[in-house]
Tab-separated table of C-alpha atoms in Angstrom:
chain	number	residue	atom	x	y	z
X	1	MET	CA	196.584	-56.126	35.933
X	2	SER	CA	200.153	-55.219	35.548
X	3	LEU	CA	200.996	-57.267	38.624
X	4	PRO	CA	200.199	-60.893	39.009
X	5	LEU	CA	197.005	-60.895	41.078
X	6	ALA	CA	198.502	-62.617	44.146
X	7	ASP	CA	201.211	-59.986	44.312
X	8	LEU	CA	198.537	-57.080	44.958
X	9	THR	CA	198.280	-55.569	48.351
X	10	LEU	CA	195.175	-56.125	50.176
X	11	ALA	CA	194.307	-52.429	49.483
X	12	GLN	CA	194.961	-52.768	45.739
X	13	ALA	CA	193.002	-56.189	45.478
X	14	GLY	CA	190.021	-54.625	47.184
X	15	ASP	CA	189.875	-51.417	44.935
X	16	SER	CA	190.370	-53.547	41.812
X	17	VAL	CA	187.442	-55.593	42.837
X	18	ARG	CA	185.371	-52.547	43.749
X	19	ARG	CA	186.206	-51.206	40.229
X	20	ARG	CA	185.537	-54.486	38.773
X	21	ASP	CA	188.914	-54.488	37.119
X	22	VAL	CA	189.142	-57.951	38.276
X	23	SER	CA	186.628	-60.204	39.821
X	24	SER	CA	186.477	-61.711	43.259
X	25	VAL	CA	186.364	-65.240	41.776
X	26	ALA	CA	189.699	-64.519	39.642
X	27	LEU	CA	191.197	-62.991	42.756
X	28	THR	CA	190.239	-65.829	44.981
X	29	GLU	CA	191.328	-68.363	42.470
X	30	ALA	CA	194.773	-66.915	42.185
X	31	SER	CA	195.070	-66.808	46.130
X	32	LEU	CA	194.010	-70.354	46.326
X	33	ASP	CA	196.360	-71.299	43.269
X	34	ARG	CA	199.061	-69.647	45.215
X	35	ALA	CA	198.248	-71.333	48.619
X	36	GLU	CA	198.216	-74.831	47.047
X	37	ALA	CA	201.565	-74.161	45.141
X	38	VAL	CA	203.556	-73.046	48.435
X	39	GLN	CA	201.802	-75.526	50.787
X	40	PRO	CA	204.263	-78.486	50.225
X	41	ALA	CA	207.284	-76.077	51.005
X	42	LEU	CA	205.843	-74.037	53.840
X	43	ASN	CA	203.060	-76.172	55.532
X	44	CYS	CA	201.288	-72.950	56.476
X	45	PHE	CA	197.860	-74.234	56.076
X	46	LEU	CA	195.945	-76.752	58.106
X	47	ARG	CA	192.924	-76.473	55.740
X	48	ILE	CA	192.284	-74.989	52.345
X	49	ASP	CA	188.621	-74.298	51.626
X	50	ARG	CA	188.490	-74.157	47.979
X	51	GLU	CA	184.932	-74.820	46.972
X	52	ALA	CA	183.423	-72.677	49.921
X	53	ALA	CA	185.820	-69.753	48.981
X	54	LEU	CA	184.995	-69.760	45.439
X	55	GLN	CA	181.041	-69.672	46.065
X	56	ALA	CA	181.665	-66.680	48.413
X	57	ALA	CA	183.680	-64.958	45.829
X	58	ASP	CA	180.841	-65.449	43.231
X	59	ARG	CA	178.433	-64.150	45.751
X	60	ALA	CA	180.628	-61.170	46.164
X	61	ASP	CA	180.859	-60.464	42.456
X	62	THR	CA	177.205	-60.623	42.282
X	63	GLU	CA	176.610	-58.155	45.119
X	64	ILE	CA	179.255	-55.584	43.566
X	65	ALA	CA	177.658	-55.821	40.175
X	66	GLY	CA	174.475	-55.031	41.802
X	67	GLY	CA	175.734	-51.995	43.477
X	68	ASN	CA	175.991	-53.480	46.638
X	69	TRP	CA	179.740	-52.862	47.753
X	70	ARG	CA	180.472	-53.520	51.466
X	71	GLY	CA	183.805	-51.820	51.772
X	72	PRO	CA	187.498	-52.508	51.000
X	73	LEU	CA	187.628	-55.978	52.254
X	74	HIS	CA	184.587	-57.005	49.953
X	75	GLY	CA	185.691	-59.900	47.801
X	76	VAL	CA	189.289	-60.066	48.966
X	77	PRO	CA	190.614	-63.428	50.154
X	78	LEU	CA	191.776	-63.928	53.743
X	79	ALA	CA	193.105	-66.945	55.748
X	80	HIS	CA	193.338	-67.308	59.360
X	81	LYS	CA	195.217	-68.913	62.538
X	82	ASP	CA	193.036	-71.973	63.342
X	83	VAL	CA	191.803	-70.667	66.491
X	84	PHE	CA	188.582	-68.915	65.406
X	85	ASP	CA	185.314	-70.665	65.472
X	86	ARG	CA	183.346	-71.148	62.154
X	87	GLU	CA	180.223	-73.310	61.958
X	88	GLY	CA	180.829	-76.868	60.853
X	89	HIS	CA	184.562	-76.534	61.410
X	90	VAL	CA	186.852	-77.905	64.367
X	91	ALA	CA	189.052	-74.751	65.464
X	92	THR	CA	192.156	-77.013	66.251
X	93	ALA	CA	194.324	-74.409	68.110
X	94	GLY	CA	196.982	-76.707	66.714
X	95	THR	CA	196.028	-79.731	68.950
X	96	ILE	CA	194.463	-83.072	68.016
X	97	LEU	CA	192.394	-82.636	71.609
X	98	PHE	CA	189.568	-80.830	70.270
X	99	GLU	CA	187.239	-82.741	68.162
X	100	THR	CA	183.648	-81.084	68.185
X	101	PRO	CA	182.795	-78.786	65.288
X	102	ALA	CA	181.789	-75.316	66.356
X	103	THR	CA	178.072	-74.328	66.016
X	104	SER	CA	178.745	-70.524	65.857
X	105	ARG	CA	181.234	-68.222	64.482
X	106	ALA	CA	183.799	-66.051	66.332
X	107	THR	CA	182.936	-62.430	66.520
X	108	VAL	CA	185.905	-61.394	64.152
X	109	MET	CA	184.792	-64.073	61.585
X	110	GLU	CA	181.425	-62.432	61.696
X	111	ARG	CA	182.801	-59.125	61.116
X	112	PHE	CA	184.976	-60.346	58.237
X	113	ASP	CA	181.806	-62.009	56.704
X	114	GLU	CA	179.833	-58.852	57.152
X	115	ALA	CA	182.593	-56.757	55.517
X	116	GLY	CA	182.420	-59.218	52.600
X	117	ALA	CA	185.823	-60.831	53.005
X	118	ILE	CA	186.428	-64.373	51.597
X	119	TYR	CA	187.710	-67.007	53.821
X	120	THR	CA	189.966	-69.238	52.040
X	121	GLY	CA	191.390	-71.454	55.068
X	122	ALA	CA	192.979	-72.519	58.519
X	123	LEU	CA	196.544	-71.619	59.132
X	124	ASN	CA	198.957	-73.510	61.158
X	125	LEU	CA	200.421	-72.957	64.578
X	126	ASP	CA	202.182	-74.029	67.569
X	127	GLU	CA	199.984	-76.516	69.681
X	128	PHE	CA	197.607	-74.384	71.896
X	129	ALA	CA	199.561	-71.251	70.490
X	130	ALA	CA	202.144	-72.045	73.246
X	131	GLY	CA	205.318	-71.794	71.306
X	132	GLY	CA	207.597	-69.463	69.265
X	133	THR	CA	209.295	-71.525	66.502
X	134	GLY	CA	206.251	-72.827	64.388
X	135	ALA	CA	206.931	-76.517	65.215
X	136	ASN	CA	203.826	-78.862	65.888
X	137	ASP	CA	204.442	-82.474	66.012
X	138	HIS	CA	200.652	-83.225	65.232
X	139	TYR	CA	200.335	-81.187	61.977
X	140	GLY	CA	204.187	-80.704	61.141
X	141	ARG	CA	205.891	-77.542	61.332
X	142	THR	CA	205.548	-74.143	59.463
X	143	HIS	CA	208.796	-73.045	57.284
X	144	ASN	CA	210.169	-69.821	56.716
X	145	PRO	CA	209.266	-68.580	53.103
X	146	TRP	CA	212.698	-66.697	52.875
X	147	ASN	CA	214.521	-69.832	53.562
X	148	THR	CA	212.589	-72.913	54.523
X	149	ASP	CA	215.771	-74.176	56.457
X	150	HIS	CA	214.681	-71.492	59.180
X	151	ILE	CA	211.898	-71.314	61.412
X	152	SER	CA	208.665	-69.024	60.781
X	153	GLY	CA	208.592	-68.051	64.401
X	154	GLY	CA	205.316	-68.593	66.384
X	155	SER	CA	202.957	-69.222	67.417
X	156	SER	CA	201.260	-67.350	64.457
X	157	GLY	CA	203.754	-68.965	62.161
X	158	GLY	CA	201.269	-70.100	59.720
X	159	SER	CA	199.936	-66.640	59.370
X	160	ALA	CA	203.007	-64.900	58.688
X	161	ALA	CA	204.291	-67.489	56.356
X	162	CYS	CA	201.152	-67.509	54.469
X	163	VAL	CA	200.900	-63.570	53.894
X	164	ALA	CA	204.677	-63.282	53.138
X	165	ALA	CA	204.306	-65.949	50.396
X	166	ARG	CA	201.356	-64.128	48.927
X	167	ALA	CA	199.088	-67.152	49.694
X	168	ALA	CA	196.396	-64.763	51.355
X	169	PHE	CA	196.029	-60.951	51.170
X	170	GLY	CA	195.899	-60.818	55.038
X	171	ALA	CA	195.615	-63.086	58.099
X	172	LEU	CA	194.551	-63.002	61.600
X	173	GLY	CA	197.022	-64.267	64.467
X	174	GLY	CA	196.967	-64.315	68.194
X	175	ASP	CA	199.679	-62.622	70.409
X	176	ALA	CA	199.918	-63.191	74.089
X	177	GLY	CA	203.689	-62.386	74.307
X	178	GLY	CA	204.882	-61.610	70.824
X	179	SER	CA	203.103	-64.627	68.824
X	180	VAL	CA	201.946	-62.026	66.122
X	181	ARG	CA	204.876	-59.864	66.221
X	182	ILE	CA	207.826	-62.033	66.199
X	183	PRO	CA	206.851	-64.225	63.384
X	184	ALA	CA	205.760	-61.142	61.684
X	185	ALA	CA	209.364	-59.973	61.735
X	186	MET	CA	210.809	-63.251	61.122
X	187	CYS	CA	208.786	-63.584	57.680
X	188	GLY	CA	208.965	-59.827	56.625
X	189	ILE	CA	205.473	-58.618	57.316
X	190	ILE	CA	203.232	-56.209	59.235
X	191	GLY	CA	201.972	-57.722	62.492
X	192	LEU	CA	199.741	-55.734	65.035
X	193	LYS	CA	199.308	-56.711	68.634
X	194	PRO	CA	196.234	-54.262	69.386
X	195	THR	CA	195.118	-52.907	72.863
X	196	PHE	CA	193.966	-55.431	75.185
X	197	GLY	CA	190.408	-55.441	74.392
X	198	ARG	CA	190.410	-53.622	71.032
X	199	VAL	CA	189.461	-56.620	69.233
X	200	SER	CA	186.981	-59.253	70.537
X	201	ARG	CA	187.818	-62.841	71.295
X	202	ALA	CA	184.632	-64.223	71.471
X	203	GLY	CA	184.589	-67.634	69.740
X	204	THR	CA	188.519	-67.646	69.871
X	205	ALA	CA	190.262	-70.619	71.463
X	206	PRO	CA	191.882	-68.876	74.427
X	207	ARG	CA	195.800	-69.011	75.243
X	208	THR	CA	195.202	-66.891	78.243
X	209	PHE	CA	192.631	-64.791	79.834
X	210	SER	CA	194.126	-61.549	80.614
X	211	VAL	CA	197.299	-61.100	78.025
X	212	ASP	CA	196.094	-62.424	74.812
X	213	CYS	CA	195.141	-60.345	71.839
X	214	THR	CA	193.939	-61.016	68.247
X	215	GLY	CA	195.599	-58.912	65.518
X	216	PRO	CA	195.994	-58.626	61.727
X	217	MET	CA	199.071	-59.607	59.919
X	218	THR	CA	199.624	-58.056	56.440
X	219	ARG	CA	202.320	-56.816	54.075
X	220	THR	CA	201.492	-53.196	54.506
X	221	ALA	CA	200.404	-50.873	57.253
X	222	GLU	CA	197.712	-49.735	54.908
X	223	ASP	CA	196.337	-53.243	54.666
X	224	CYS	CA	196.486	-53.647	58.450
X	225	ALA	CA	194.392	-50.471	58.986
X	226	LEU	CA	191.720	-51.815	56.597
X	227	MET	CA	191.704	-55.356	58.485
X	228	LEU	CA	191.556	-53.605	61.896
X	229	GLN	CA	188.891	-51.207	60.733
X	230	ALA	CA	186.699	-54.281	60.064
X	231	ILE	CA	187.148	-56.114	63.576
X	232	ALA	CA	187.663	-53.473	66.224
X	233	GLY	CA	185.140	-52.346	68.521
X	234	HIS	CA	182.989	-53.385	71.430
X	235	ASP	CA	181.318	-56.793	71.547
X	236	PRO	CA	178.876	-57.725	74.272
X	237	ARG	CA	179.943	-61.345	74.045
X	238	ASP	CA	183.326	-60.328	75.286
X	239	THR	CA	183.419	-58.643	78.819
X	240	THR	CA	187.075	-57.538	78.320
X	241	CYS	CA	185.918	-55.590	75.247
X	242	PRO	CA	185.001	-51.910	76.004
X	243	ASP	CA	182.881	-49.665	74.298
X	244	VAL	CA	185.521	-47.305	73.224
X	245	PRO	CA	185.086	-45.200	70.071
X	246	VAL	CA	186.974	-46.645	66.856
X	247	PRO	CA	188.653	-44.082	64.887
X	248	ASP	CA	188.963	-44.257	60.935
X	249	TYR	CA	192.343	-46.085	60.664
X	250	ALA	CA	192.744	-45.490	57.015
X	251	ALA	CA	192.007	-41.973	57.060
X	252	ALA	CA	194.659	-41.396	59.795
X	253	LEU	CA	197.422	-42.601	57.659
X	254	ARG	CA	200.069	-40.168	56.503
X	255	THR	CA	203.348	-39.890	54.412
X	256	ASP	CA	204.994	-37.231	56.599
X	257	LEU	CA	205.837	-37.267	60.414
X	258	LYS	CA	206.350	-33.575	61.213
X	259	GLY	CA	205.465	-32.979	64.791
X	260	VAL	CA	205.527	-36.552	65.660
X	261	ARG	CA	207.780	-37.321	68.648
X	262	ILE	CA	209.381	-40.640	68.468
X	263	GLY	CA	210.958	-42.408	71.461
X	264	VAL	CA	214.037	-44.534	70.349
X	265	ALA	CA	214.255	-47.205	73.252
X	266	VAL	CA	217.826	-47.173	74.707
X	267	GLY	CA	219.455	-49.265	77.538
X	268	SER	CA	218.439	-52.732	78.705
X	269	PRO	CA	217.038	-54.819	77.152
X	270	PHE	CA	216.917	-52.855	73.887
X	271	ASP	CA	220.670	-52.630	73.507
X	272	GLN	CA	221.092	-56.413	73.581
X	273	VAL	CA	220.819	-57.067	69.644
X	274	GLU	CA	223.513	-58.168	67.207
X	275	PRO	CA	225.443	-55.798	65.174
X	276	GLU	CA	223.547	-56.455	62.018
X	277	ILE	CA	220.084	-56.145	63.652
X	278	GLY	CA	221.340	-52.788	65.128
X	279	GLN	CA	222.580	-51.361	61.879
X	280	ARG	CA	218.908	-52.046	60.434
X	281	LEU	CA	217.403	-50.434	63.434
X	282	THR	CA	219.557	-47.399	62.685
X	283	ASP	CA	218.877	-47.327	59.240
X	284	ALA	CA	214.927	-47.276	60.091
X	285	SER	CA	215.447	-44.590	62.735
X	286	ASP	CA	217.065	-42.266	60.439
X	287	ALA	CA	214.259	-42.836	57.765
X	288	PHE	CA	211.841	-41.658	60.598
X	289	ARG	CA	213.949	-38.581	61.089
X	290	ASP	CA	214.020	-37.823	57.492
X	291	LEU	CA	210.171	-38.107	57.315
X	292	GLY	CA	210.297	-34.942	59.870
X	293	ALA	CA	209.742	-36.954	63.000
X	294	GLU	CA	211.666	-35.765	66.336
X	295	LEU	CA	213.747	-38.614	67.825
X	296	ILE	CA	214.186	-38.729	71.477
X	297	GLU	CA	216.329	-41.526	73.159
X	298	LEU	CA	214.463	-42.883	75.963
X	299	GLU	CA	215.107	-45.406	78.744
X	300	VAL	CA	212.250	-47.435	79.478
X	301	PRO	CA	211.856	-48.348	83.073
X	302	ASP	CA	210.836	-52.037	84.405
X	303	VAL	CA	210.691	-53.900	81.086
X	304	MET	CA	212.153	-56.995	82.451
X	305	ARG	CA	209.759	-56.906	85.497
X	306	PHE	CA	206.715	-56.394	83.286
X	307	ASN	CA	207.977	-59.233	81.051
X	308	ASP	CA	208.294	-61.459	84.371
X	309	LEU	CA	204.714	-60.296	85.425
X	310	GLN	CA	203.335	-61.484	81.850
X	311	GLN	CA	204.996	-64.791	82.177
X	312	ILE	CA	203.063	-65.172	85.512
X	313	LEU	CA	199.851	-64.289	84.178
X	314	GLY	CA	200.283	-66.208	80.803
X	315	LYS	CA	201.409	-69.426	82.255
X	316	THR	CA	199.193	-69.589	85.234
X	317	GLU	CA	196.169	-69.019	83.001
X	318	ALA	CA	197.481	-71.494	80.373
X	319	ALA	CA	197.651	-74.135	83.082
X	320	VAL	CA	193.961	-73.393	83.876
X	321	ILE	CA	192.786	-73.464	80.247
X	322	CYS	CA	194.858	-76.486	79.493
X	323	GLY	CA	195.440	-78.201	82.570
X	324	LYS	CA	192.307	-80.593	82.029
X	325	TRP	CA	193.971	-82.188	78.978
X	326	MET	CA	197.354	-82.873	80.717
X	327	ARG	CA	195.472	-84.638	83.283
X	328	GLU	CA	193.242	-86.762	80.994
X	329	ARG	CA	195.401	-86.809	77.815
X	330	PRO	CA	198.830	-86.144	78.212
X	331	GLY	CA	200.129	-88.426	75.656
X	332	ASP	CA	198.058	-86.357	72.883
X	333	MET	CA	200.072	-83.236	73.838
X	334	THR	CA	203.428	-81.839	72.528
X	335	PHE	CA	206.291	-81.395	75.040
X	336	ALA	CA	206.133	-77.511	74.405
X	337	ALA	CA	202.575	-77.293	75.486
X	338	ILE	CA	203.254	-79.508	78.524
X	339	SER	CA	206.098	-77.604	79.732
X	340	VAL	CA	203.954	-74.330	79.687
X	341	VAL	CA	201.281	-76.107	81.613
X	342	GLN	CA	203.727	-77.530	84.130
X	343	GLU	CA	205.337	-73.992	84.845
X	344	GLY	CA	201.890	-72.538	85.281
X	345	LEU	CA	200.992	-75.107	87.869
X	346	LEU	CA	203.984	-74.341	89.889
X	347	LYS	CA	203.223	-70.511	90.191
X	348	PRO	CA	202.072	-69.471	93.662
X	349	ALA	CA	198.435	-67.731	93.749
X	350	THR	CA	200.023	-64.979	95.574
X	351	ARG	CA	202.289	-64.287	92.845
X	352	TYR	CA	199.371	-64.628	90.320
X	353	LEU	CA	197.237	-62.169	92.304
X	354	GLU	CA	200.196	-59.805	92.622
X	355	ALA	CA	200.746	-59.745	88.911
X	356	LYS	CA	197.057	-59.056	88.445
X	357	SER	CA	196.779	-56.187	91.326
X	358	LEU	CA	199.865	-54.416	90.052
X	359	ARG	CA	198.796	-54.054	86.457
X	360	GLY	CA	196.830	-50.884	86.501
X	361	PRO	CA	198.981	-48.852	88.696
X	362	LEU	CA	202.151	-49.892	86.579
X	363	LEU	CA	200.182	-49.088	83.209
X	364	ASP	CA	199.450	-45.846	84.608
X	365	ALA	CA	202.938	-45.090	85.603
X	366	HIS	CA	204.241	-46.338	82.065
X	367	ILE	CA	201.799	-43.979	80.429
X	368	ARG	CA	202.915	-40.994	82.302
X	369	GLU	CA	206.785	-41.867	82.042
X	370	ILE	CA	206.844	-42.748	78.357
X	371	TYR	CA	203.699	-41.285	76.498
X	372	GLY	CA	203.980	-37.962	78.405
X	373	GLN	CA	207.251	-37.518	76.489
X	374	VAL	CA	206.731	-39.142	73.162
X	375	ASP	CA	204.031	-40.086	70.710
X	376	VAL	CA	205.367	-43.428	69.692
X	377	LEU	CA	208.063	-45.759	71.206
X	378	PHE	CA	210.584	-47.281	68.643
X	379	ALA	CA	212.222	-50.438	69.696
X	380	PRO	CA	213.663	-53.976	68.010
X	381	ALA	CA	211.458	-56.639	67.231
X	382	LEU	CA	214.193	-59.528	66.952
X	383	ALA	CA	217.487	-59.791	68.805
X	384	GLY	CA	219.364	-61.453	66.049
X	385	PRO	CA	218.856	-63.125	62.616
X	386	THR	CA	216.155	-65.943	62.425
X	387	PRO	CA	217.293	-69.417	63.972
X	388	THR	CA	217.608	-72.358	61.808
X	389	ILE	CA	215.141	-75.500	62.472
X	390	ALA	CA	218.103	-77.110	63.361
X	391	GLU	CA	218.868	-74.778	66.180
X	392	THR	CA	215.466	-75.324	67.698
X	393	ASP	CA	214.774	-78.632	66.872
X	394	PHE	CA	216.570	-80.726	69.564
X	395	GLY	CA	214.086	-81.647	72.103
X	396	ASP	CA	215.620	-79.318	74.885
X	397	GLN	CA	212.521	-77.096	75.646
X	398	ASP	CA	214.702	-74.613	77.931
X	399	ARG	CA	216.936	-74.167	75.150
X	400	VAL	CA	214.139	-73.238	72.745
X	401	GLU	CA	212.820	-71.008	75.246
X	402	GLU	CA	216.072	-69.290	75.797
X	403	LEU	CA	216.460	-68.568	71.944
X	404	PHE	CA	212.665	-67.228	71.821
X	405	THR	CA	213.128	-65.287	74.819
X	406	ARG	CA	216.107	-63.439	73.088
X	407	SER	CA	213.385	-61.511	71.109
X	408	ALA	CA	210.284	-62.043	73.370
X	409	ARG	CA	212.068	-59.700	75.925
X	410	PHE	CA	211.170	-57.012	73.654
X	411	THR	CA	207.442	-58.112	73.119
X	412	ARG	CA	206.106	-59.440	76.317
X	413	PHE	CA	205.978	-56.272	78.371
X	414	THR	CA	203.208	-54.638	76.301
X	415	ASN	CA	201.186	-57.786	76.621
X	416	TYR	CA	201.291	-57.404	80.539
X	417	LEU	CA	200.708	-53.604	80.100
X	418	GLY	CA	197.914	-54.118	77.612
X	419	THR	CA	199.079	-51.575	75.317
X	420	PRO	CA	199.431	-51.808	71.514
X	421	SER	CA	202.365	-52.775	69.348
X	422	LEU	CA	203.171	-53.108	65.756
X	423	SER	CA	206.044	-55.195	64.079
X	424	VAL	CA	207.224	-53.543	60.882
X	425	PRO	CA	209.839	-54.960	58.362
X	426	CYS	CA	213.025	-52.864	57.871
X	427	GLY	CA	215.340	-54.919	55.639
X	428	PHE	CA	217.145	-58.231	55.661
X	429	SER	CA	220.046	-59.684	57.417
X	430	ALA	CA	223.158	-60.713	55.487
X	431	SER	CA	222.048	-64.274	55.233
X	432	GLY	CA	218.603	-62.876	53.429
X	433	LEU	CA	216.360	-63.104	56.374
X	434	PRO	CA	213.825	-60.336	57.315
X	435	VAL	CA	214.598	-57.878	60.163
X	436	GLY	CA	211.998	-55.813	61.848
X	437	PHE	CA	211.329	-53.326	64.280
X	438	GLN	CA	208.266	-52.301	66.681
X	439	LEU	CA	206.501	-49.411	67.121
X	440	HIS	CA	204.591	-49.301	70.676
X	441	GLY	CA	201.894	-46.661	71.823
X	442	PRO	CA	199.417	-45.980	74.716
X	443	PRO	CA	196.208	-47.846	75.001
X	444	PHE	CA	193.870	-47.436	71.793
X	445	GLY	CA	196.897	-45.820	70.218
X	446	GLU	CA	196.865	-48.131	67.084
X	447	ALA	CA	196.189	-45.065	64.728
X	448	ARG	CA	199.352	-43.361	65.399
X	449	LEU	CA	201.377	-46.729	65.049
X	450	LEU	CA	199.813	-47.386	61.636
X	451	ALA	CA	200.358	-43.911	60.573
X	452	ALA	CA	204.036	-43.815	61.562
X	453	ALA	CA	204.535	-47.274	59.833
X	454	HIS	CA	202.637	-46.342	56.670
X	455	ALA	CA	204.906	-43.194	56.438
X	456	TYR	CA	208.057	-45.507	56.753
X	457	GLN	CA	206.894	-47.688	54.104
X	458	SER	CA	206.221	-44.771	51.774
X	459	VAL	CA	209.854	-44.045	51.574
X	460	THR	CA	211.018	-47.704	51.688
X	461	ASP	CA	210.619	-50.925	49.658
X	462	HIS	CA	211.319	-53.605	52.166
X	463	HIS	CA	207.822	-54.758	52.107
X	464	THR	CA	207.473	-55.003	48.412
X	465	ARG	CA	210.108	-57.804	48.055
X	466	ALA	CA	208.841	-61.279	47.825
X	467	PRO	CA	210.339	-64.669	48.755
X	468	ALA	CA	211.707	-66.607	45.932
X	469	LEU	CA	209.266	-69.708	46.150
X	470	SER	CA	208.427	-71.269	42.971
């Protein structure tokens, strides 16, 4: 191979295994070696399953040699946020409170296994996925691979850092308010929050009941399409997972955008970005214009209202999920997790019920107002350069929340609405840290987001750059 194995994209790796240019065992060894090499600097893994992964890779090679190729993920190493059940393992959710090994697999893990993907390990996260910096007092914080003095973002920081550092070809994260998209932007990778219900959450440690989504994190839009293809679709184990047809995401990818209407979000809060971030966004929107898209400036009504409603749902539901632990073992919980639970306990029931009841009508109005005019909405993913650890590591949870909210104001509203959003890398800040934008779409519009991102990546090279880790 002309590239080191760990530097291949997921699509390239899968094709190489299919053509038997490289074995799954060799690919998996390269991925595991990379994971073990970067782990001391990044702390992105909670567990690396070398022996089991190599055994699975050997089985994949045997199947492929026998003509039983399962698809583009067959024999490709993936690692995932530690919230998904696998038999015999404790899905920690970043806490020390869970002690019983799972007796079954999460649906997404079953589907990856059926696709022939190789599971290499569990990835770090903020406790209970209730944080945005990658800090975890129990297991240690995850560091940003572009500069380890900076945060990875969270709560799927381990997933973002792992993929950016080439320690796996893709990873799953969870997103209840930006927890896939923000760390993806901070680490310079693709991160998808699918439509609520597009991907099953059965067997997944819950962060919330009604705003949390499981989504792929990869280096390219093509890779993201391949991962989503494997896990999307109805699941009778998850009552929030509707029986909506799943398109061929890879077939929908394109390299021109003629006839595509892209709305460029303007006004508050989308104008609240620092100048160097704004310049990267302008460069990205210019690239879309050059690809043939029609750009339409668009004000998006009620974003901050949607954000507030998302917080009511998310924090109240987190209090229900985690309140038992705060009552019984508060000394074993981090301050960040306790703060979220405490806020949720103080939300009036009337506000929660109002947030739930308004969701459908507000979504319908949003679809009419935005996606009646455009196909895709372009918006920031980050408000400013990624903070340093020192800027967030001072025990003041209100200040940490303030820093996180600077960017979460761009992400939380689609968790409330349940619509899909994709974070895409678009360059680097003056300090050499990644910058990203988001593409938003209507319900079950993931294919159009991935197509636009793929076209953008066909004329840019930000996603090909790798952090300078030894």
